[in-house]
Coordinates of C-alpha atoms and ligand atoms in Angstrom, one line a residue:
Chain A
M275 CA 0.0 0.0 0.0
V276 CA 2.7 2.4 1.1
Q277 CA 4.8 1.5 -1.9
K278 CA 2.0 2.1 -4.3
D279 CA 1.4 5.5 -2.9
G280 CA 5.1 6.3 -3.2
G281 CA 5.0 5.1 -6.8
G282 CA 2.1 7.4 -7.6
A283 CA 3.9 10.3 -6.1
T284 CA 7.0 9.8 -8.3
T285 CA 5.0 9.5 -11.5
F286 CA 3.3 12.7 -10.6
Y287 CA 6.6 14.3 -10.0
K288 CA 7.9 13.2 -13.3
R289 CA 4.8 14.5 -15.1
K290 CA 5.4 17.8 -13.5
I291 CA 8.9 18.0 -15.0
V292 CA 7.5 17.1 -18.4
N293 CA 5.0 19.9 -18.0
T294 CA 7.5 22.6 -17.2
L295 CA 9.5 21.5 -20.3
N296 CA 6.4 22.1 -22.3
L297 CA 5.9 25.4 -20.8
D298 CA 9.4 26.4 -21.9
E299 CA 8.6 25.2 -25.4
M300 CA 5.5 27.4 -25.4
S301 CA 7.1 30.5 -24.3
E302 CA 9.7 30.1 -27.0
T303 CA 7.1 29.9 -29.7
E304 CA 5.5 32.9 -28.1
T305 CA 8.6 35.1 -28.3
L306 CA 9.0 33.9 -31.9
T307 CA 5.6 35.2 -32.8
M308 CA 6.3 38.5 -31.1
T309 CA 9.4 39.2 -33.1
E310 CA 8.3 37.9 -36.5
S311 CA 4.8 38.9 -37.0
E312 CA 4.6 36.9 -40.3
N313 CA 5.2 33.8 -38.4
V314 CA 2.1 34.2 -36.3
E315 CA 0.0 31.7 -38.2
S316 CA 2.7 29.0 -38.2
A317 CA 3.3 28.9 -34.5
I318 CA 4.3 25.4 -33.5
P319 CA 1.3 23.7 -32.0
L320 CA 1.7 21.7 -28.8
K321 CA 2.0 17.9 -29.3
E322 CA -1.3 16.2 -29.3
E323 CA -0.3 13.8 -26.6
T324 CA 0.7 16.6 -24.2
Q325 CA -2.5 18.4 -25.0
K326 CA -4.5 15.3 -24.0
E327 CA -2.5 15.0 -20.9
N328 CA -3.1 18.6 -19.9
K329 CA -6.8 18.1 -20.5
M330 CA -6.8 15.0 -18.3
K331 CA -5.0 16.9 -15.6
Y332 CA -7.5 19.7 -15.9
Y333 CA -10.5 17.4 -15.4
L334 CA -8.7 15.5 -12.6
S335 CA -8.2 18.8 -10.7
I336 CA -11.9 19.6 -11.1
V337 CA -12.9 16.2 -9.8
I338 CA -10.6 16.6 -6.8
D339 CA -12.0 20.1 -6.1
K340 CA -15.6 18.9 -6.3
S341 CA -15.0 15.9 -4.1
K342 CA -13.2 18.1 -1.6
S343 CA -16.2 20.5 -1.3
L344 CA -18.6 17.5 -1.2
F345 CA -16.6 16.1 1.7
F346 CA -16.8 19.3 3.7
A347 CA -20.5 19.6 2.9
C348 CA -20.9 16.1 4.4
I349 CA -19.1 17.2 7.5
G350 CA -21.6 20.0 7.9
L351 CA -24.5 17.6 7.4
L352 CA -23.1 15.2 9.9
L353 CA -22.7 18.0 12.5
F354 CA -26.3 19.0 11.9
G355 CA -27.5 15.4 12.2
G356 CA -25.6 15.1 15.5
F357 CA -27.2 18.2 16.9
W358 CA -30.6 17.1 15.7
S359 CA -30.2 13.7 17.4
F360 CA -29.1 15.4 20.5
M361 CA -32.1 17.7 20.5
S362 CA -34.3 14.7 19.9
S363 CA -33.0 12.7 22.8
Y364 CA -33.0 15.9 24.9
T365 CA -36.8 16.3 24.3
E366 CA -37.2 12.5 24.9
N367 CA -38.2 11.9 21.3
E368 CA -40.9 14.5 21.3
L369 CA -38.9 15.9 18.5
P370 CA -38.4 13.0 16.2
G371 CA -34.8 12.1 15.5
P372 CA -33.2 11.7 12.1
V373 CA -33.8 8.0 11.8
A374 CA -37.5 8.2 12.6
T375 CA -37.9 11.1 10.2
L376 CA -36.0 9.5 7.4
T377 CA -38.2 6.4 7.7
V378 CA -41.3 8.4 7.4
M379 CA -39.8 10.4 4.6
Q380 CA -38.9 7.2 2.7
E381 CA -42.5 6.1 3.1
M382 CA -43.7 9.4 1.7
L383 CA -41.3 9.3 -1.2
S384 CA -42.1 5.6 -2.0
D385 CA -45.5 6.6 -3.4
P386 CA -45.4 10.4 -4.1
F387 CA -48.2 10.7 -6.6
Y388 CA -51.2 9.0 -5.0
D389 CA -54.4 11.0 -5.0
Y390 CA -57.2 10.1 -2.5
G391 CA -59.3 13.2 -2.8
P392 CA -58.5 16.9 -2.2
N393 CA -57.2 16.5 1.4
D394 CA -55.0 13.4 0.9
K395 CA -52.5 13.6 -1.9
G396 CA -48.9 12.3 -2.4
I397 CA -46.0 14.6 -1.6
G398 CA -45.0 14.7 -5.2
L399 CA -48.4 16.0 -6.3
L400 CA -48.3 18.6 -3.5
L401 CA -44.9 19.7 -4.6
V402 CA -46.0 20.0 -8.2
A403 CA -48.9 22.2 -7.1
S404 CA -46.6 24.5 -5.1
V405 CA -43.9 24.7 -7.8
G406 CA -46.7 25.5 -10.3
T407 CA -48.1 28.3 -8.2
V408 CA -44.6 29.7 -7.6
L409 CA -43.6 29.5 -11.3
S410 CA -46.9 31.2 -12.5
G411 CA -46.6 34.0 -9.9
F412 CA -42.9 34.4 -10.6
L413 CA -43.3 34.4 -14.3
I414 CA -46.0 37.1 -14.3
G415 CA -44.0 39.1 -11.7
S416 CA -40.9 38.9 -13.9
V417 CA -42.7 39.9 -17.0
V418 CA -43.8 43.0 -15.2
A419 CA -40.7 43.7 -13.2
I420 CA -38.0 43.5 -15.9
P421 CA -39.6 46.2 -18.2
L422 CA -40.3 48.3 -15.1
G423 CA -36.6 47.9 -14.0
I424 CA -35.4 48.8 -17.5
L425 CA -37.6 51.9 -17.5
M426 CA -36.3 52.9 -14.1
G427 CA -32.7 52.3 -15.1
A428 CA -33.0 54.2 -18.3
S429 CA -35.0 57.2 -17.3
K430 CA -34.5 59.4 -14.3
T431 CA -38.1 60.5 -14.4
F432 CA -39.4 57.0 -14.2
K433 CA -37.0 56.3 -11.4
Q434 CA -38.2 59.3 -9.5
I435 CA -41.8 58.2 -10.0
L436 CA -41.4 54.5 -9.2
Y437 CA -38.5 54.2 -6.8
P438 CA -40.4 55.6 -3.7
L439 CA -43.2 53.3 -4.5
V440 CA -40.8 50.3 -4.5
Q441 CA -39.2 51.4 -1.3
L442 CA -42.6 51.8 0.3
L443 CA -44.0 48.4 -0.7
K444 CA -40.9 46.2 -0.6
P445 CA -40.7 45.9 3.2
V446 CA -44.3 44.8 3.5
S447 CA -44.7 41.1 4.1
P448 CA -46.3 39.6 1.0
L449 CA -48.8 37.8 3.2
A450 CA -50.4 41.1 4.0
W451 CA -51.5 41.2 0.3
F452 CA -53.4 38.0 0.7
P453 CA -56.7 39.6 1.7
I454 CA -56.4 42.0 -1.2
G455 CA -55.9 39.1 -3.6
L456 CA -58.9 37.4 -2.1
V457 CA -61.1 40.4 -2.6
V458 CA -59.9 41.0 -6.2
F459 CA -59.9 37.4 -7.4
K460 CA -62.4 35.7 -5.1
D461 CA -60.3 32.6 -5.2
T462 CA -57.7 31.3 -2.8
G463 CA -55.5 29.7 -5.5
M464 CA -55.4 33.0 -7.5
A465 CA -54.8 34.9 -4.3
T466 CA -51.8 32.7 -3.6
I467 CA -50.4 33.3 -7.1
F468 CA -51.0 37.0 -6.5
I469 CA -48.8 37.1 -3.4
V470 CA -46.1 35.3 -5.2
F471 CA -46.4 37.8 -8.0
I472 CA -46.0 40.7 -5.6
T473 CA -43.0 39.0 -3.9
S474 CA -41.3 38.4 -7.2
L475 CA -41.3 42.1 -8.2
W476 CA -39.0 43.8 -5.9
S477 CA -35.6 42.2 -6.3
T478 CA -36.0 42.0 -10.0
V479 CA -37.0 45.6 -10.4
I480 CA -34.2 46.9 -8.2
N481 CA -31.5 44.7 -9.8
T482 CA -32.6 45.3 -13.3
S483 CA -32.7 49.1 -12.8
F484 CA -29.3 49.0 -11.2
G485 CA -27.9 47.0 -14.0
I486 CA -29.3 49.3 -16.7
G487 CA -28.3 52.4 -14.7
S488 CA -24.7 51.3 -14.3
I489 CA -23.8 50.7 -17.9
P490 CA -20.3 52.3 -18.0
Q491 CA -19.7 55.4 -20.1
D492 CA -17.0 53.5 -22.0
H493 CA -19.6 51.1 -23.4
K494 CA -21.9 53.9 -24.3
N495 CA -19.0 55.7 -26.0
V496 CA -18.5 52.7 -28.2
A497 CA -22.1 52.9 -29.3
K498 CA -21.8 56.6 -29.8
A499 CA -18.5 56.6 -31.7
F500 CA -19.5 53.8 -34.1
G501 CA -23.1 55.0 -34.6
F502 CA -24.9 51.9 -33.2
S503 CA -28.6 51.8 -34.0
K504 CA -31.0 51.6 -31.1
W505 CA -31.4 47.9 -31.8
R506 CA -27.7 47.2 -31.9
Y507 CA -27.3 49.1 -28.6
L508 CA -30.0 47.1 -27.0
T509 CA -28.8 43.7 -28.2
K510 CA -25.0 44.2 -28.1
I511 CA -24.6 46.5 -25.1
L512 CA -27.6 47.0 -22.9
I513 CA -28.8 43.4 -22.6
P514 CA -25.4 41.7 -22.4
F515 CA -24.3 44.2 -19.7
S516 CA -27.4 44.0 -17.6
L517 CA -28.4 40.4 -18.0
P518 CA -26.2 39.1 -15.1
H519 CA -27.9 41.8 -12.9
I520 CA -31.3 40.8 -14.1
I521 CA -30.7 37.1 -13.5
T522 CA -29.4 37.9 -10.0
G523 CA -32.6 39.7 -9.4
L524 CA -34.6 36.8 -10.6
R525 CA -32.6 34.4 -8.4
L526 CA -33.3 36.5 -5.3
S527 CA -37.0 36.8 -6.3
I528 CA -37.6 33.1 -6.8
G529 CA -35.9 32.5 -3.5
V530 CA -38.2 34.7 -1.6
A531 CA -41.2 33.5 -3.6
W532 CA -40.4 29.9 -2.6
L533 CA -40.1 31.2 1.0
V534 CA -43.5 32.8 0.8
I535 CA -45.4 30.0 -0.9
V536 CA -45.2 27.8 2.2
A537 CA -46.6 30.5 4.4
G538 CA -49.2 31.4 1.7
E539 CA -50.4 27.9 1.4
M540 CA -50.6 27.5 5.2
L541 CA -52.8 30.6 5.1
S542 CA -55.0 29.6 2.2
G543 CA -55.2 26.0 3.3
A544 CA -56.0 25.1 -0.3
S545 CA -53.2 22.8 -1.5
G546 CA -49.5 22.4 -1.9
I547 CA -46.6 21.7 0.4
G548 CA -47.5 24.5 2.8
F549 CA -50.9 23.0 3.3
F550 CA -49.2 19.6 3.9
V551 CA -47.0 21.1 6.7
W552 CA -50.1 22.6 8.3
D553 CA -52.1 19.4 7.9
S554 CA -49.3 17.3 9.3
W555 CA -48.9 19.6 12.3
N556 CA -52.7 19.2 12.9
A557 CA -52.3 15.4 12.7
L558 CA -49.4 15.8 15.2
S559 CA -47.0 14.1 12.7
L560 CA -43.8 16.0 13.4
E561 CA -41.9 13.5 11.2
K562 CA -43.9 14.6 8.3
V563 CA -43.4 18.3 9.1
I564 CA -39.6 17.8 9.3
S565 CA -39.6 15.8 6.1
A566 CA -41.5 18.5 4.4
I567 CA -39.0 21.1 5.7
L568 CA -36.1 19.1 4.3
I569 CA -37.9 18.7 0.9
I570 CA -38.8 22.4 0.8
G571 CA -35.1 23.2 1.5
I572 CA -33.9 20.9 -1.3
V573 CA -36.3 22.4 -3.8
G574 CA -35.2 25.9 -2.8
L575 CA -31.6 24.9 -3.2
L576 CA -32.3 23.5 -6.7
F577 CA -34.0 26.8 -7.7
D578 CA -31.0 28.7 -6.5
K579 CA -28.6 26.3 -8.3
L580 CA -30.5 26.6 -11.5
F581 CA -30.3 30.4 -11.5
T582 CA -26.7 30.5 -10.3
F583 CA -25.9 28.3 -13.3
I584 CA -27.7 30.7 -15.7
E585 CA -26.0 33.6 -14.0
N586 CA -22.6 32.0 -14.7
K587 CA -23.6 31.3 -18.3
V588 CA -24.4 35.0 -19.0
S589 CA -21.7 36.7 -16.9
Y590 CA -18.5 37.9 -18.5
K591 CA -15.0 38.8 -17.4
A592 CA -14.4 42.5 -17.6
Chain B
M233 CA -10.7 77.5 -44.5
S234 CA -9.0 74.3 -43.5
Y235 CA -10.4 70.8 -43.5
L236 CA -10.5 70.5 -39.7
E237 CA -10.8 73.9 -38.0
I238 CA -10.6 74.4 -34.2
K239 CA -11.7 77.9 -33.3
D240 CA -11.3 79.5 -29.8
L241 CA -12.1 76.1 -28.3
E242 CA -12.9 76.1 -24.6
I243 CA -14.0 73.1 -22.6
S244 CA -15.0 73.2 -19.0
F245 CA -16.6 70.6 -16.7
P246 CA -19.0 71.3 -13.9
T247 CA -17.5 70.1 -10.6
P248 CA -18.7 70.5 -7.0
E249 CA -16.2 73.3 -6.5
G250 CA -17.5 75.1 -9.5
K251 CA -16.5 75.2 -13.2
Y252 CA -13.3 73.5 -14.1
V253 CA -11.8 74.8 -17.3
A254 CA -9.7 72.0 -18.8
V255 CA -8.6 73.8 -22.0
R256 CA -9.2 77.2 -23.5
D257 CA -8.2 79.4 -26.5
I258 CA -7.3 76.4 -28.6
N259 CA -6.9 77.5 -32.3
L260 CA -5.7 74.9 -34.7
S261 CA -6.2 74.5 -38.5
I262 CA -5.5 71.0 -39.8
E263 CA -5.3 70.3 -43.5
K264 CA -6.7 67.2 -45.1
G265 CA -4.1 64.4 -45.1
E266 CA -2.0 66.0 -42.3
I267 CA -0.6 63.9 -39.4
I268 CA -0.8 65.9 -36.2
S269 CA 0.5 64.9 -32.8
I270 CA -0.6 66.4 -29.5
I271 CA 1.8 66.1 -26.7
G272 CA 1.8 67.4 -23.2
H273 CA 1.9 66.4 -19.5
S274 CA -0.7 64.0 -18.1
G275 CA -4.0 65.7 -17.3
C276 CA -3.3 68.8 -19.5
G277 CA -6.4 68.2 -21.6
K278 CA -5.2 66.1 -24.6
S279 CA -8.1 63.6 -24.4
T280 CA -10.5 66.5 -23.9
I281 CA -9.5 68.1 -27.2
M282 CA -9.6 64.8 -28.9
N283 CA -13.1 64.1 -27.6
A284 CA -14.3 67.5 -28.9
I285 CA -13.0 66.5 -32.4
G286 CA -14.6 63.1 -32.0
G287 CA -17.9 64.7 -31.0
M288 CA -18.0 62.9 -27.7
T289 CA -18.0 66.1 -25.7
I290 CA -19.7 69.3 -26.8
P291 CA -17.4 72.4 -26.5
T292 CA -18.5 75.0 -23.9
G293 CA -17.0 77.7 -26.0
G294 CA -15.8 78.1 -29.6
S295 CA -16.3 75.4 -32.3
V296 CA -14.8 72.5 -34.1
E297 CA -15.6 72.3 -37.8
L298 CA -14.9 69.4 -40.1
A299 CA -15.1 70.1 -43.9
G300 CA -17.0 73.3 -43.2
K301 CA -19.6 71.7 -40.9
K302 CA -19.8 72.2 -37.2
I303 CA -19.2 69.0 -35.3
K304 CA -22.3 68.2 -33.2
G305 CA -21.7 64.6 -32.4
P306 CA -19.7 61.5 -33.4
G307 CA -19.9 60.1 -36.9
P308 CA -18.5 57.4 -39.1
D309 CA -16.2 60.0 -40.8
R310 CA -14.0 59.8 -37.7
G311 CA -12.6 56.7 -36.2
I312 CA -11.6 56.8 -32.6
V313 CA -9.1 54.7 -30.6
F314 CA -10.0 55.5 -27.0
Q315 CA -7.3 55.8 -24.4
N316 CA -8.8 52.9 -22.4
Y317 CA -9.5 50.8 -25.5
S318 CA -13.3 50.6 -24.8
L319 CA -13.9 47.1 -26.0
L320 CA -17.1 45.3 -25.2
P321 CA -16.1 42.5 -22.8
W322 CA -18.8 40.1 -23.8
L323 CA -17.9 40.2 -27.5
T324 CA -15.0 38.3 -29.0
V325 CA -12.2 40.2 -30.6
Y326 CA -13.8 39.4 -34.0
Q327 CA -17.2 40.5 -32.9
N328 CA -15.9 43.7 -31.3
I329 CA -14.7 44.8 -34.7
F330 CA -17.5 43.3 -36.7
Q331 CA -20.2 45.1 -34.8
A332 CA -18.5 48.5 -35.5
V333 CA -18.0 47.6 -39.2
D334 CA -21.6 46.3 -39.4
A335 CA -22.9 49.5 -37.9
V336 CA -20.9 51.9 -40.1
M337 CA -20.2 50.2 -43.4
D338 CA -22.6 49.9 -46.3
C339 CA -21.7 46.7 -48.0
S340 CA -22.4 43.0 -48.2
K341 CA -21.9 40.7 -45.2
K342 CA -19.1 38.9 -47.0
E343 CA -17.2 42.1 -47.6
K344 CA -17.7 43.1 -44.0
Q345 CA -16.2 39.8 -42.8
E346 CA -13.3 40.3 -45.2
I347 CA -12.7 43.8 -43.8
V348 CA -12.6 42.5 -40.2
T349 CA -10.2 39.6 -41.2
N350 CA -7.9 42.0 -43.0
N351 CA -7.7 44.4 -40.1
L352 CA -7.2 41.6 -37.6
S353 CA -4.3 40.2 -39.6
M354 CA -2.8 43.8 -39.9
V355 CA -2.5 43.9 -36.1
S356 CA -1.4 40.2 -36.0
L357 CA -4.4 39.1 -34.0
L358 CA -6.1 36.8 -36.4
Q359 CA -5.2 33.7 -34.4
H360 CA -6.8 35.3 -31.3
K361 CA -10.0 36.3 -33.0
D362 CA -12.2 34.2 -30.8
K363 CA -10.9 35.3 -27.5
L364 CA -12.7 37.7 -25.2
P365 CA -11.1 41.0 -24.2
G366 CA -10.7 39.7 -20.7
Q367 CA -8.3 37.0 -22.1
L368 CA -6.1 39.6 -23.8
S369 CA -3.0 41.4 -22.7
G370 CA -3.1 45.2 -22.5
G371 CA -1.2 45.6 -25.8
M372 CA -3.5 43.1 -27.5
K373 CA -6.6 45.0 -26.4
Q374 CA -5.0 48.2 -27.8
R375 CA -4.4 46.5 -31.1
V376 CA -8.0 45.4 -31.3
A377 CA -9.1 49.0 -30.7
I378 CA -6.7 50.1 -33.5
A379 CA -8.1 47.5 -35.9
R380 CA -11.6 48.6 -35.0
A381 CA -10.9 52.2 -35.8
F382 CA -9.0 51.4 -39.0
A383 CA -11.7 49.0 -40.1
I384 CA -14.4 51.6 -40.6
N385 CA -12.1 53.4 -43.0
P386 CA -12.7 56.9 -41.7
G387 CA -11.4 60.1 -43.2
V388 CA -10.1 61.3 -39.9
L389 CA -8.4 59.0 -37.4
L390 CA -8.3 60.1 -33.8
L391 CA -5.8 58.1 -31.8
D392 CA -5.5 58.6 -28.1
E393 CA -2.1 57.1 -27.1
P394 CA -2.7 54.3 -29.5
F395 CA 0.6 52.6 -29.0
G396 CA 1.1 53.4 -25.3
A397 CA 0.8 49.9 -24.0
L398 CA 3.0 48.3 -26.7
D399 CA 6.5 47.1 -26.4
A400 CA 9.1 48.9 -28.6
L401 CA 9.1 46.2 -31.3
T402 CA 5.3 45.9 -31.7
K403 CA 5.1 49.7 -31.5
G404 CA 7.5 50.1 -34.4
T405 CA 5.4 47.6 -36.5
M406 CA 2.2 49.4 -35.7
Q407 CA 3.7 52.8 -36.5
L408 CA 4.6 51.4 -39.9
E409 CA 1.1 50.0 -40.4
L410 CA -0.3 53.4 -39.6
L411 CA 1.9 55.0 -42.2
K412 CA 1.1 52.3 -44.7
L413 CA -2.6 52.9 -44.2
W414 CA -2.0 56.6 -44.7
N415 CA 0.0 56.1 -47.8
L416 CA -2.6 53.7 -49.2
S417 CA -5.2 56.4 -48.8
G418 CA -3.0 58.5 -51.1
R419 CA -2.0 60.5 -47.9
D420 CA -5.6 61.7 -47.9
K421 CA -6.5 60.6 -44.4
T422 CA -6.1 63.1 -41.6
I423 CA -4.6 61.7 -38.4
V424 CA -4.7 63.3 -35.0
M425 CA -2.8 61.4 -32.4
I426 CA -2.0 61.9 -28.8
T427 CA 1.3 60.5 -27.6
H428 CA 3.8 60.8 -24.8
D429 CA 6.6 59.6 -27.0
I430 CA 8.7 62.4 -28.5
E431 CA 10.5 60.1 -31.0
E432 CA 7.2 58.7 -32.1
A433 CA 5.7 62.2 -32.6
I434 CA 8.7 63.3 -34.8
F435 CA 8.8 60.1 -36.8
L436 CA 5.1 60.3 -37.7
S437 CA 3.9 63.8 -37.7
D438 CA 3.8 66.9 -39.9
R439 CA 3.2 69.1 -36.9
I440 CA 3.4 68.6 -33.2
V441 CA 1.2 70.5 -30.9
V442 CA 2.6 71.0 -27.4
L443 CA 0.1 71.9 -24.7
N444 CA 0.7 73.8 -21.5
N445 CA -0.1 72.3 -18.2
G446 CA -3.6 72.6 -16.9
P447 CA -5.9 73.9 -15.5
A448 CA -7.1 76.0 -18.4
S449 CA -4.3 74.9 -20.6
T450 CA -3.6 76.4 -24.0
I451 CA -1.4 75.6 -26.9
R452 CA 2.2 76.3 -25.9
E453 CA 3.9 75.8 -29.2
I454 CA 3.4 74.2 -32.6
E455 CA 6.4 72.4 -33.9
N456 CA 6.7 71.9 -37.7
V457 CA 8.4 68.7 -38.8
H458 CA 9.8 69.1 -42.3
L459 CA 11.7 65.8 -42.4
P460 CA 11.3 64.2 -45.9
R461 CA 8.9 61.3 -46.4
P462 CA 9.1 58.4 -46.5
R463 CA 11.0 58.5 -43.3
N464 CA 13.3 55.9 -42.1
K465 CA 13.6 55.6 -38.3
I466 CA 17.3 54.8 -38.5
E467 CA 18.1 57.6 -41.0
I468 CA 16.1 60.4 -39.5
V469 CA 17.7 60.2 -36.0
K470 CA 21.0 61.3 -37.7
M471 CA 19.5 64.3 -39.3
P472 CA 20.3 67.7 -37.7
E473 CA 16.7 68.8 -38.0
Y474 CA 15.5 65.8 -36.1
L475 CA 17.9 66.5 -33.3
E476 CA 16.9 70.2 -33.1
I477 CA 13.2 69.3 -32.9
R478 CA 13.8 66.7 -30.3
D479 CA 15.9 69.1 -28.2
R480 CA 13.3 71.8 -28.4
L481 CA 10.5 69.4 -27.5
L482 CA 12.5 68.1 -24.5
H483 CA 13.0 71.7 -23.4
L484 CA 9.4 72.5 -23.7
L485 CA 8.3 69.4 -21.8
T486 CA 10.9 69.2 -19.1
D487 CA 11.4 72.3 -17.1
K488 CA 13.9 70.6 -14.9
F489 CA 16.6 68.5 -16.3
S490 CA 18.0 66.5 -13.4
V491 CA 17.4 65.8 -9.8
E492 CA 19.9 68.5 -8.9
D493 CA 17.7 71.0 -10.6
M494 CA 14.9 69.9 -8.3
G495 CA 17.0 71.0 -5.3
V496 CA 18.3 67.6 -4.4
V497 CA 21.8 68.0 -2.9
Y498 CA 24.2 65.1 -2.8
K499 CA 26.3 64.7 0.3
K500 CA 29.9 64.1 -0.5
Ligands
ATP57 N1 -15.8 64.5 -17.1 C1 -14.9 65.3 -16.5 N2 -15.3 66.0 -15.4 C2 -14.4 66.8 -14.7 N3 -13.2 67.0 -15.1 C3 -12.7 66.3 -16.1 C4 -13.6 65.4 -16.9 N4 -12.8 64.9 -17.9 C5 -11.6 65.5 -17.8 N5 -11.5 66.3 -16.7 C6 -10.3 67.1 -16.3 O1 -9.8 67.7 -17.4 C7 -8.4 67.7 -17.4 C8 -7.8 67.1 -18.6 O2 -8.2 65.7 -18.8 P1 -7.7 64.9 -20.0 O3 -8.3 63.5 -19.9 O4 -8.0 65.6 -21.2 O5 -6.2 64.8 -19.8 P2 -5.0 64.1 -20.7 O6 -4.2 65.2 -21.2 O7 -5.7 63.3 -21.7 O8 -4.2 63.3 -19.7 P3 -3.5 61.8 -19.9 O9 -2.2 62.0 -20.6 O10 -3.2 61.4 -18.5 O11 -4.5 61.0 -20.6 C9 -8.0 66.9 -16.1 O12 -7.6 67.7 -15.1 C10 -9.3 66.1 -15.8 O13 -9.4 66.0 -14.4
MG58 MG1 -5.8 61.3 -22.0

């Protein structure tokens, strides 16, 4: 075992030497191209083998990085599980422990899509309902918020009209809008979508207007100097520059929307994962409540990951 | 009436402490096909004058006229290389140039692509055409900005320290490319260029405009360069006229010649 490890180390060391040699080769071709500009196209390409090796190394380093962060995440989870177990035994199992909870959760997940009438549905169906509500409210909210944000970022007058309104309404808990939604729509489902809609507005409006408002003069100068049309300015400067900001706004918005949906559904008592939490609490099944909490957390994490992924896709290095 | 006429130009900026006059009383007549260098200490207002010619800033006094018409904004008749390159970071090298060409030029897509490719190879960046500006060195970014300004084939080229970030070798090549372009246009293109490099100014220019230090800087002196063209870098440095001009410029730009002049006393 020990010997094997040692062997691995030496090959790694040898590879390193090979690599530095290649680097030298590279810098030599670089200087060549610098002095003889005609030679630029005929720069000696790296050997295919070494290219492959470099690629392998690159992927290997990524895998090592990923497994490292996974390892530390596991440590965090274990600590959390330990604390949870401790609390559970401290309350003499009034608070169910991890094992009891996971057993119930497994049961819930084994048949997630059953449907025994309006008050008894599988967790999967409830989740689909909640995600559906969030997405509809969020989509409508974004469709309103992005143009508003663009207007606010592009025009000082619009900003002066709208910004105080945003500041006034943003700190209000979205749940306070529920009665208004009920009065207007006369339907709890619609009222829930309405509060998600309200929730989704603020971060998107603010981030979008900030993005549009902070387009550097340099970029505007390019458009000015080379006579960009409105359309070219929009597609080649305004949108590429502000897209990362807009996506950040959307990410924050959907995070809060998902936060609010649980409370909203508890309030409306109509359907979805929030209703499930409330129902389980009434049935005194804390295992189900905790399972739901974990599932809510995971779905929220997935939303965040999705938008972070998009954010990285559209962001650029200055 | 000259081709490019700067009359009593004054440019001031509003600041919290009141009006800051950057330049004033600038009078300069530039003929079509002339190469003019503007030289002066940092912050004396070179870029400000350049921006007024480019139409990026509107003069607070006086006027700038191009071919008899008052300049009211930027236009495709003037190609600008900004001091800070001003590339769009989300577009590739190729796209940065193509978007400008596409916006300005009136020809088929194929011709536009050809223009971009030609200008990229002129600045030796063809093999880097798919990189983003963030992946380029300072000198490479500068060369992209030069290629972009050249590509739209303007009658007036406004170059704000275009070769400032380049090493001596690349700089020499780029200077020759600039002269080549100028010669290809039948010496019809007007070039106004800001530089900190006295040798470069003499090598390239017909006239060198020396500015006073700010605030409210004015033209200190205009130096005529009568060296015969085509100029050869190695030949001209031996010419007496070259040496005279260089000395005069050095005198104008450096008030103090050594640390002793600045009051530094060495202990023996
Ligand atoms: N937008 C502005 N607002 C206020 N002051 C400005 C503005 N632009 C330039 N100035 C001032 O005008 C003066 C001249 O600036 P300018 O950029 O023209 O200098 P420069 O000669 O190009 O210097 P450098 O060689 O460092 O590029 C400076 O004192 C600067 O602070
Ligand atoms: Mg400047």
